[in-house]
Amino acid sequence: MDILPAIILAFWFILPAYAANGLAVVFGRGQRLNRTLDFGHNFIDNRRIFGDGKTVRGLIGGTAFGTIIGALQFISGEQVALPWLQSNAPIGLWIYLAFTTGASPITIPFLIYQWLTFSPLFFILMGLPTNSKTLLAPTILHGFLLSFGALIGDLIGSFIKRRLDLQRGQPAPVLDQSDFVIGALIFSFVEYIPPIEIILILLVLTPMIHLLANMIGYKLKLKREPW
Ligand code: CTP
Ligand code: MG
């Protein structure tokens, strides 16, 4: 796959996870009707299990928001992206090739069937990964798994930080920027494993984007620290 389409597909794929992780900051603000996920309890090492930065509202609100983003992706994929690809498919060229190469008459209905059903072969003929349909019009389960997985990954990140005696908000480079995307990917694998280049792009680019987003969040006074 070319690098630019791969980057675009990668971000389309991971969007619910970014949305969930980003909005947890907004939903988690304030103490009203909110509790920390560890209910203030300590772990066996007498340090907090997760700390004050992981709340019930952040988890539920973030997961719900990310799932809604996933549902909107499904609708726009089905309504816009797939019909657009279908209308741009060089079906006439394939039929011409089938004729000129002396393929059997069954080939033509076969090609049309592939085109109408968005089969893996359709995407190969379009020069896209075989499972592009799952990428372009992801299911709502996909949005949920990515959102919930992102926040569980973030929670595990905080658990590790507390074990290392890092206080809430103290930086843990790499861990702070990647825990959520690793969690999101692992959860989403239950439903679908994307091409390896998509996974690599996300693991490499996410930390940089996360840092940039947090600097903006800090300037907007949404976040307490610029990381
Ligand atoms: N947040 C939340 N609930 C979550 C995740 C995040 O309420 N499940 C909110 C908290 O207000 C948190 C903020 O989002 O302070 C930023 O999240 P993050 O940077 O992950 O937490 P930190 O406060 O830095 O805590 P930690 O050191 O545990 O990462
Ligand atoms: Mg933090």
PDB file of C-alpha atoms and ligand atoms in Angstrom:
ATOM      1  CA  MET A   1       0.000   0.000   0.000  1.00  0.00           C
ATOM      2  CA  ASP A   2       1.196   3.546  -0.698  1.00  0.00           C
ATOM      3  CA  ILE A   3       2.189   5.471   2.391  1.00  0.00           C
ATOM      4  CA  LEU A   4      -0.328   8.323   2.122  1.00  0.00           C
ATOM      5  CA  PRO A   5      -3.473   6.160   1.717  1.00  0.00           C
ATOM      6  CA  ALA A   6      -2.110   3.931   4.471  1.00  0.00           C
ATOM      7  CA  ILE A   7      -1.764   6.908   6.847  1.00  0.00           C
ATOM      8  CA  ILE A   8      -5.271   8.141   6.036  1.00  0.00           C
ATOM      9  CA  LEU A   9      -6.762   4.651   6.511  1.00  0.00           C
ATOM     10  CA  ALA A  10      -4.806   4.236   9.751  1.00  0.00           C
ATOM     11  CA  PHE A  11      -6.279   7.406  11.253  1.00  0.00           C
ATOM     12  CA  TRP A  12      -9.740   6.554  10.019  1.00  0.00           C
ATOM     13  CA  PHE A  13      -9.316   3.162  11.690  1.00  0.00           C
ATOM     14  CA  ILE A  14      -8.148   4.524  15.081  1.00  0.00           C
ATOM     15  CA  LEU A  15     -10.386   7.622  15.278  1.00  0.00           C
ATOM     16  CA  PRO A  16     -12.788   6.258  17.964  1.00  0.00           C
ATOM     17  CA  ALA A  17      -9.810   5.528  20.243  1.00  0.00           C
ATOM     18  CA  TYR A  18      -8.453   9.066  19.888  1.00  0.00           C
ATOM     19  CA  ALA A  19     -11.931  10.472  20.485  1.00  0.00           C
ATOM     20  CA  ALA A  20     -12.439   8.363  23.613  1.00  0.00           C
ATOM     21  CA  ASN A  21      -9.041   9.191  25.073  1.00  0.00           C
ATOM     22  CA  GLY A  22      -9.385  12.903  24.329  1.00  0.00           C
ATOM     23  CA  LEU A  23     -12.926  13.248  25.625  1.00  0.00           C
ATOM     24  CA  ALA A  24     -12.194  11.334  28.852  1.00  0.00           C
ATOM     25  CA  VAL A  25     -10.344  14.491  29.898  1.00  0.00           C
ATOM     26  CA  VAL A  26     -13.496  16.566  29.354  1.00  0.00           C
ATOM     27  CA  PHE A  27     -15.968  14.059  30.853  1.00  0.00           C
ATOM     28  CA  GLY A  28     -13.712  13.337  33.823  1.00  0.00           C
ATOM     29  CA  ARG A  29     -13.484  16.943  34.976  1.00  0.00           C
ATOM     30  CA  GLY A  30     -15.038  17.867  38.300  1.00  0.00           C
ATOM     31  CA  GLN A  31     -16.197  15.800  41.244  1.00  0.00           C
ATOM     32  CA  ARG A  32     -19.955  16.003  40.874  1.00  0.00           C
ATOM     33  CA  LEU A  33     -21.512  12.547  40.361  1.00  0.00           C
ATOM     34  CA  ASN A  34     -18.013  11.245  39.811  1.00  0.00           C
ATOM     35  CA  ARG A  35     -15.803   8.711  41.578  1.00  0.00           C
ATOM     36  CA  THR A  36     -12.273   7.575  40.965  1.00  0.00           C
ATOM     37  CA  LEU A  37     -12.125   4.101  39.406  1.00  0.00           C
ATOM     38  CA  ASP A  38     -10.154   2.764  42.371  1.00  0.00           C
ATOM     39  CA  PHE A  39     -12.605   4.417  44.832  1.00  0.00           C
ATOM     40  CA  GLY A  40      -9.570   5.889  46.557  1.00  0.00           C
ATOM     41  CA  HIS A  41      -8.175   2.482  47.482  1.00  0.00           C
ATOM     42  CA  ASN A  42      -4.517   1.504  47.686  1.00  0.00           C
ATOM     43  CA  PHE A  43      -2.835  -1.528  46.163  1.00  0.00           C
ATOM     44  CA  ILE A  44      -0.798  -4.030  48.256  1.00  0.00           C
ATOM     45  CA  ASP A  45       2.242  -1.726  47.968  1.00  0.00           C
ATOM     46  CA  ASN A  46       0.229   0.976  49.791  1.00  0.00           C
ATOM     47  CA  ARG A  47       0.166   3.199  46.744  1.00  0.00           C
ATOM     48  CA  ARG A  48      -3.019   4.111  44.904  1.00  0.00           C
ATOM     49  CA  ILE A  49      -4.315   1.466  42.459  1.00  0.00           C
ATOM     50  CA  PHE A  50      -4.923   3.952  39.617  1.00  0.00           C
ATOM     51  CA  GLY A  51      -4.930   7.406  41.251  1.00  0.00           C
ATOM     52  CA  ASP A  52      -7.209  10.451  41.074  1.00  0.00           C
ATOM     53  CA  GLY A  53      -6.751  10.884  37.305  1.00  0.00           C
ATOM     54  CA  LYS A  54      -8.909   7.852  36.384  1.00  0.00           C
ATOM     55  CA  THR A  55     -12.613   8.381  36.968  1.00  0.00           C
ATOM     56  CA  VAL A  56     -15.922   6.611  36.312  1.00  0.00           C
ATOM     57  CA  ARG A  57     -17.277   9.566  34.332  1.00  0.00           C
ATOM     58  CA  GLY A  58     -14.111   9.716  32.225  1.00  0.00           C
ATOM     59  CA  LEU A  59     -14.356   5.998  31.420  1.00  0.00           C
ATOM     60  CA  ILE A  60     -18.085   5.921  30.632  1.00  0.00           C
ATOM     61  CA  GLY A  61     -18.210   9.289  28.848  1.00  0.00           C
ATOM     62  CA  GLY A  62     -15.100   8.565  26.791  1.00  0.00           C
ATOM     63  CA  THR A  63     -16.310   5.101  25.769  1.00  0.00           C
ATOM     64  CA  ALA A  64     -19.757   6.429  24.830  1.00  0.00           C
ATOM     65  CA  PHE A  65     -18.342   9.304  22.802  1.00  0.00           C
ATOM     66  CA  GLY A  66     -15.856   7.084  20.943  1.00  0.00           C
ATOM     67  CA  THR A  67     -18.602   4.571  20.156  1.00  0.00           C
ATOM     68  CA  ILE A  68     -20.763   7.355  18.691  1.00  0.00           C
ATOM     69  CA  ILE A  69     -17.836   8.456  16.509  1.00  0.00           C
ATOM     70  CA  GLY A  70     -17.509   4.821  15.357  1.00  0.00           C
ATOM     71  CA  ALA A  71     -21.216   4.722  14.465  1.00  0.00           C
ATOM     72  CA  LEU A  72     -20.850   7.941  12.434  1.00  0.00           C
ATOM     73  CA  GLN A  73     -17.904   6.358  10.613  1.00  0.00           C
ATOM     74  CA  PHE A  74     -20.023   3.331   9.758  1.00  0.00           C
ATOM     75  CA  ILE A  75     -22.775   5.543   8.340  1.00  0.00           C
ATOM     76  CA  SER A  76     -20.412   7.744   6.321  1.00  0.00           C
ATOM     77  CA  GLY A  77     -18.476   4.701   5.066  1.00  0.00           C
ATOM     78  CA  GLU A  78     -21.641   2.966   3.874  1.00  0.00           C
ATOM     79  CA  GLN A  79     -23.218   6.128   2.446  1.00  0.00           C
ATOM     80  CA  VAL A  80     -20.205   7.910   0.965  1.00  0.00           C
ATOM     81  CA  ALA A  81     -16.880   6.059   0.789  1.00  0.00           C
ATOM     82  CA  LEU A  82     -18.032   2.682  -0.557  1.00  0.00           C
ATOM     83  CA  PRO A  83     -20.467   4.056  -3.196  1.00  0.00           C
ATOM     84  CA  TRP A  84     -17.701   6.437  -4.310  1.00  0.00           C
ATOM     85  CA  LEU A  85     -15.243   3.568  -4.755  1.00  0.00           C
ATOM     86  CA  GLN A  86     -17.870   1.514  -6.547  1.00  0.00           C
ATOM     87  CA  SER A  87     -18.633   4.296  -8.975  1.00  0.00           C
ATOM     88  CA  ASN A  88     -14.922   4.689  -9.693  1.00  0.00           C
ATOM     89  CA  ALA A  89     -14.222   0.987 -10.187  1.00  0.00           C
ATOM     90  CA  PRO A  90     -12.875   0.257 -13.657  1.00  0.00           C
ATOM     91  CA  ILE A  91     -15.388  -2.566 -14.117  1.00  0.00           C
ATOM     92  CA  GLY A  92     -15.527  -1.891 -17.853  1.00  0.00           C
ATOM     93  CA  LEU A  93     -11.774  -2.430 -18.089  1.00  0.00           C
ATOM     94  CA  TRP A  94     -11.946  -5.780 -16.301  1.00  0.00           C
ATOM     95  CA  ILE A  95     -14.748  -6.933 -18.576  1.00  0.00           C
ATOM     96  CA  TYR A  96     -12.741  -5.823 -21.604  1.00  0.00           C
ATOM     97  CA  LEU A  97      -9.705  -7.720 -20.284  1.00  0.00           C
ATOM     98  CA  ALA A  98     -11.826 -10.784 -19.599  1.00  0.00           C
ATOM     99  CA  PHE A  99     -13.052 -10.697 -23.207  1.00  0.00           C
ATOM    100  CA  THR A 100      -9.695 -10.094 -24.849  1.00  0.00           C
ATOM    101  CA  THR A 101      -7.910 -12.740 -22.786  1.00  0.00           C
ATOM    102  CA  GLY A 102     -10.552 -15.263 -23.853  1.00  0.00           C
ATOM    103  CA  ALA A 103     -11.857 -15.907 -20.338  1.00  0.00           C
ATOM    104  CA  SER A 104     -14.955 -18.083 -20.009  1.00  0.00           C
ATOM    105  CA  PRO A 105     -18.382 -16.325 -20.223  1.00  0.00           C
ATOM    106  CA  ILE A 106     -18.916 -16.961 -16.504  1.00  0.00           C
ATOM    107  CA  THR A 107     -16.119 -14.469 -15.725  1.00  0.00           C
ATOM    108  CA  ILE A 108     -18.223 -11.431 -16.530  1.00  0.00           C
ATOM    109  CA  PRO A 109     -21.116 -12.109 -14.124  1.00  0.00           C
ATOM    110  CA  PHE A 110     -18.430 -13.135 -11.642  1.00  0.00           C
ATOM    111  CA  LEU A 111     -16.668  -9.764 -11.979  1.00  0.00           C
ATOM    112  CA  ILE A 112     -19.927  -7.844 -11.698  1.00  0.00           C
ATOM    113  CA  TYR A 113     -20.817  -9.841  -8.599  1.00  0.00           C
ATOM    114  CA  GLN A 114     -17.424  -8.989  -7.031  1.00  0.00           C
ATOM    115  CA  TRP A 115     -17.992  -5.323  -7.801  1.00  0.00           C
ATOM    116  CA  LEU A 116     -21.510  -5.191  -6.344  1.00  0.00           C
ATOM    117  CA  THR A 117     -20.659  -7.053  -3.144  1.00  0.00           C
ATOM    118  CA  PHE A 118     -17.404  -5.259  -2.273  1.00  0.00           C
ATOM    119  CA  SER A 119     -15.619  -8.599  -2.242  1.00  0.00           C
ATOM    120  CA  PRO A 120     -11.939  -8.796  -1.266  1.00  0.00           C
ATOM    121  CA  LEU A 121     -11.189  -9.323  -4.968  1.00  0.00           C
ATOM    122  CA  PHE A 122     -12.907  -6.009  -5.743  1.00  0.00           C
ATOM    123  CA  PHE A 123     -10.434  -4.203  -3.475  1.00  0.00           C
ATOM    124  CA  ILE A 124      -7.441  -6.065  -4.935  1.00  0.00           C
ATOM    125  CA  LEU A 125      -8.539  -4.922  -8.397  1.00  0.00           C
ATOM    126  CA  MET A 126      -8.778  -1.375  -6.991  1.00  0.00           C
ATOM    127  CA  GLY A 127      -5.239  -1.645  -5.595  1.00  0.00           C
ATOM    128  CA  LEU A 128      -6.443  -1.533  -1.966  1.00  0.00           C
ATOM    129  CA  PRO A 129      -6.014  -4.029   0.890  1.00  0.00           C
ATOM    130  CA  THR A 130      -8.404  -6.984   0.647  1.00  0.00           C
ATOM    131  CA  ASN A 131     -10.270  -6.062   3.813  1.00  0.00           C
ATOM    132  CA  SER A 132     -10.816  -2.381   3.011  1.00  0.00           C
ATOM    133  CA  LYS A 133     -14.551  -2.678   3.601  1.00  0.00           C
ATOM    134  CA  THR A 134     -13.947  -3.284   7.298  1.00  0.00           C
ATOM    135  CA  LEU A 135     -11.642  -0.264   7.369  1.00  0.00           C
ATOM    136  CA  LEU A 136     -13.912   2.109   5.459  1.00  0.00           C
ATOM    137  CA  ALA A 137     -17.227   1.179   7.049  1.00  0.00           C
ATOM    138  CA  PRO A 138     -16.273  -0.239  10.454  1.00  0.00           C
ATOM    139  CA  THR A 139     -18.951  -1.838  12.610  1.00  0.00           C
ATOM    140  CA  ILE A 140     -20.280  -0.175  15.745  1.00  0.00           C
ATOM    141  CA  LEU A 141     -18.647  -2.971  17.751  1.00  0.00           C
ATOM    142  CA  HIS A 142     -15.334  -1.790  16.280  1.00  0.00           C
ATOM    143  CA  GLY A 143     -15.935   1.734  17.643  1.00  0.00           C
ATOM    144  CA  PHE A 144     -16.823   0.372  21.049  1.00  0.00           C
ATOM    145  CA  LEU A 145     -13.819  -1.983  21.248  1.00  0.00           C
ATOM    146  CA  LEU A 146     -11.405   0.791  20.224  1.00  0.00           C
ATOM    147  CA  SER A 147     -12.863   3.299  22.716  1.00  0.00           C
ATOM    148  CA  PHE A 148     -13.142   0.955  25.655  1.00  0.00           C
ATOM    149  CA  GLY A 149      -9.755  -0.610  24.835  1.00  0.00           C
ATOM    150  CA  ALA A 150      -8.142   2.836  24.695  1.00  0.00           C
ATOM    151  CA  LEU A 151      -9.367   3.735  28.179  1.00  0.00           C
ATOM    152  CA  ILE A 152      -8.446   0.329  29.623  1.00  0.00           C
ATOM    153  CA  GLY A 153      -4.958   0.730  28.116  1.00  0.00           C
ATOM    154  CA  ASP A 154      -4.747   4.191  29.705  1.00  0.00           C
ATOM    155  CA  LEU A 155      -5.889   2.693  33.019  1.00  0.00           C
ATOM    156  CA  ILE A 156      -3.215  -0.011  32.866  1.00  0.00           C
ATOM    157  CA  GLY A 157      -0.692   2.741  32.076  1.00  0.00           C
ATOM    158  CA  SER A 158      -1.683   4.546  35.277  1.00  0.00           C
ATOM    159  CA  PHE A 159      -1.534   1.282  37.232  1.00  0.00           C
ATOM    160  CA  ILE A 160       2.062   0.804  36.057  1.00  0.00           C
ATOM    161  CA  LYS A 161       2.926   4.434  36.881  1.00  0.00           C
ATOM    162  CA  ARG A 162       1.618   4.076  40.455  1.00  0.00           C
ATOM    163  CA  ARG A 163       3.704   0.904  40.899  1.00  0.00           C
ATOM    164  CA  LEU A 164       6.751   2.920  39.793  1.00  0.00           C
ATOM    165  CA  ASP A 165       5.834   5.498  42.476  1.00  0.00           C
ATOM    166  CA  LEU A 166       4.988   8.186  39.915  1.00  0.00           C
ATOM    167  CA  GLN A 167       2.309  10.569  41.187  1.00  0.00           C
ATOM    168  CA  ARG A 168      -0.765  11.493  39.182  1.00  0.00           C
ATOM    169  CA  GLY A 169       0.276  13.653  36.246  1.00  0.00           C
ATOM    170  CA  GLN A 170       3.995  12.980  36.583  1.00  0.00           C
ATOM    171  CA  PRO A 171       5.367  12.145  33.128  1.00  0.00           C
ATOM    172  CA  ALA A 172       6.176   8.596  32.026  1.00  0.00           C
ATOM    173  CA  PRO A 173       7.580   9.146  28.526  1.00  0.00           C
ATOM    174  CA  VAL A 174       6.415   6.678  25.856  1.00  0.00           C
ATOM    175  CA  LEU A 175       3.991   4.991  28.296  1.00  0.00           C
ATOM    176  CA  ASP A 176       1.823   8.145  28.626  1.00  0.00           C
ATOM    177  CA  GLN A 177       1.666   8.534  24.847  1.00  0.00           C
ATOM    178  CA  SER A 178       1.186   4.903  23.784  1.00  0.00           C
ATOM    179  CA  ASP A 179      -0.762   3.048  26.501  1.00  0.00           C
ATOM    180  CA  PHE A 180      -4.139   3.996  25.022  1.00  0.00           C
ATOM    181  CA  VAL A 181      -3.329   3.095  21.409  1.00  0.00           C
ATOM    182  CA  ILE A 182      -1.883  -0.286  22.435  1.00  0.00           C
ATOM    183  CA  GLY A 183      -5.008  -1.015  24.511  1.00  0.00           C
ATOM    184  CA  ALA A 184      -7.276   0.045  21.642  1.00  0.00           C
ATOM    185  CA  LEU A 185      -5.454  -2.128  19.094  1.00  0.00           C
ATOM    186  CA  ILE A 186      -5.437  -5.211  21.323  1.00  0.00           C
ATOM    187  CA  PHE A 187      -9.177  -4.937  22.071  1.00  0.00           C
ATOM    188  CA  SER A 188     -10.033  -4.334  18.419  1.00  0.00           C
ATOM    189  CA  PHE A 189      -8.129  -7.460  17.328  1.00  0.00           C
ATOM    190  CA  VAL A 190     -11.013  -9.483  18.776  1.00  0.00           C
ATOM    191  CA  GLU A 191     -13.078  -8.294  15.823  1.00  0.00           C
ATOM    192  CA  TYR A 192     -10.540  -7.510  13.107  1.00  0.00           C
ATOM    193  CA  ILE A 193      -6.761  -7.362  12.637  1.00  0.00           C
ATOM    194  CA  PRO A 194      -5.753  -4.549  10.260  1.00  0.00           C
ATOM    195  CA  PRO A 195      -2.814  -4.792   7.834  1.00  0.00           C
ATOM    196  CA  ILE A 196       0.564  -4.610   9.577  1.00  0.00           C
ATOM    197  CA  GLU A 197       1.491  -1.265   7.976  1.00  0.00           C
ATOM    198  CA  ILE A 198      -1.594   0.317   9.589  1.00  0.00           C
ATOM    199  CA  ILE A 199      -0.516  -0.976  13.019  1.00  0.00           C
ATOM    200  CA  LEU A 200       3.067   0.266  12.562  1.00  0.00           C
ATOM    201  CA  ILE A 201       1.957   3.721  11.399  1.00  0.00           C
ATOM    202  CA  LEU A 202      -0.257   4.076  14.473  1.00  0.00           C
ATOM    203  CA  LEU A 203       2.435   2.956  16.909  1.00  0.00           C
ATOM    204  CA  VAL A 204       4.967   5.399  15.421  1.00  0.00           C
ATOM    205  CA  LEU A 205       2.784   8.482  14.821  1.00  0.00           C
ATOM    206  CA  THR A 206       0.477   8.338  17.855  1.00  0.00           C
ATOM    207  CA  PRO A 207       3.052   9.478  20.476  1.00  0.00           C
ATOM    208  CA  MET A 208       3.847  12.623  18.452  1.00  0.00           C
ATOM    209  CA  ILE A 209       0.190  13.461  17.846  1.00  0.00           C
ATOM    210  CA  HIS A 210      -0.619  12.788  21.479  1.00  0.00           C
ATOM    211  CA  LEU A 211       2.090  15.195  22.644  1.00  0.00           C
ATOM    212  CA  LEU A 212       0.869  17.883  20.263  1.00  0.00           C
ATOM    213  CA  ALA A 213      -2.777  17.402  21.303  1.00  0.00           C
ATOM    214  CA  ASN A 214      -1.881  17.594  24.980  1.00  0.00           C
ATOM    215  CA  MET A 215       0.070  20.806  24.484  1.00  0.00           C
ATOM    216  CA  ILE A 216      -3.049  22.288  22.874  1.00  0.00           C
ATOM    217  CA  GLY A 217      -5.247  20.863  25.678  1.00  0.00           C
ATOM    218  CA  TYR A 218      -2.934  22.472  28.243  1.00  0.00           C
ATOM    219  CA  LYS A 219      -3.078  25.857  26.515  1.00  0.00           C
ATOM    220  CA  LEU A 220      -6.886  25.597  26.444  1.00  0.00           C
ATOM    221  CA  LYS A 221      -6.697  24.802  30.200  1.00  0.00           C
ATOM    222  CA  LEU A 222      -8.375  21.401  29.657  1.00  0.00           C
ATOM    223  CA  LYS A 223      -5.302  19.536  30.850  1.00  0.00           C
ATOM    224  CA  ARG A 224      -3.227  20.087  33.964  1.00  0.00           C
ATOM    225  CA  GLU A 225       0.099  19.211  32.341  1.00  0.00           C
ATOM    226  CA  PRO A 226       1.410  19.760  28.832  1.00  0.00           C
ATOM    227  CA  TRP A 227       2.113  15.983  28.310  1.00  0.00           C
TER     228      TRP A 227
HETATM  229  N1  CTP B   1      -9.593  11.144  32.931  1.00  0.00           N
HETATM  230  C1  CTP B   1     -10.638  10.608  33.664  1.00  0.00           C
HETATM  231  N2  CTP B   1     -10.934   9.273  33.591  1.00  0.00           N
HETATM  232  C2  CTP B   1     -10.211   8.454  32.786  1.00  0.00           C
HETATM  233  C3  CTP B   1      -9.130   8.980  32.035  1.00  0.00           C
HETATM  234  C4  CTP B   1      -8.833  10.343  32.139  1.00  0.00           C
HETATM  235  O1  CTP B   1     -11.314  11.337  34.394  1.00  0.00           O
HETATM  236  N3  CTP B   1     -10.545   7.142  32.731  1.00  0.00           N
HETATM  237  C5  CTP B   1      -9.308  12.603  33.035  1.00  0.00           C
HETATM  238  C6  CTP B   1      -8.691  12.983  34.387  1.00  0.00           C
HETATM  239  O2  CTP B   1      -9.197  14.253  34.739  1.00  0.00           O
HETATM  240  C7  CTP B   1      -7.194  13.077  34.052  1.00  0.00           C
HETATM  241  C8  CTP B   1      -7.230  13.625  32.647  1.00  0.00           C
HETATM  242  O3  CTP B   1      -8.372  12.994  32.040  1.00  0.00           O
HETATM  243  O4  CTP B   1      -6.485  13.916  34.932  1.00  0.00           O
HETATM  244  C9  CTP B   1      -5.975  13.359  31.853  1.00  0.00           C
HETATM  245  O5  CTP B   1      -5.723  11.970  31.710  1.00  0.00           O
HETATM  246  P1  CTP B   1      -4.261  11.372  31.902  1.00  0.00           P
HETATM  247  O6  CTP B   1      -3.212  12.254  31.382  1.00  0.00           O
HETATM  248  O7  CTP B   1      -4.311   9.970  31.376  1.00  0.00           O
HETATM  249  O8  CTP B   1      -4.186  11.270  33.512  1.00  0.00           O
HETATM  250  P2  CTP B   1      -3.187  11.934  34.567  1.00  0.00           P
HETATM  251  O9  CTP B   1      -3.976  12.903  35.377  1.00  0.00           O
HETATM  252  O10 CTP B   1      -1.957  12.390  33.901  1.00  0.00           O
HETATM  253  O11 CTP B   1      -2.871  10.710  35.525  1.00  0.00           O
HETATM  254  P3  CTP B   1      -1.800   9.514  35.347  1.00  0.00           P
HETATM  255  O12 CTP B   1      -0.541   9.979  36.011  1.00  0.00           O
HETATM  256  O13 CTP B   1      -2.457   8.388  36.056  1.00  0.00           O
HETATM  257  O14 CTP B   1      -1.621   9.266  33.874  1.00  0.00           O
HETATM  258 MG    MG B   2      -1.046  12.136  32.129  1.00  0.00          MG
END
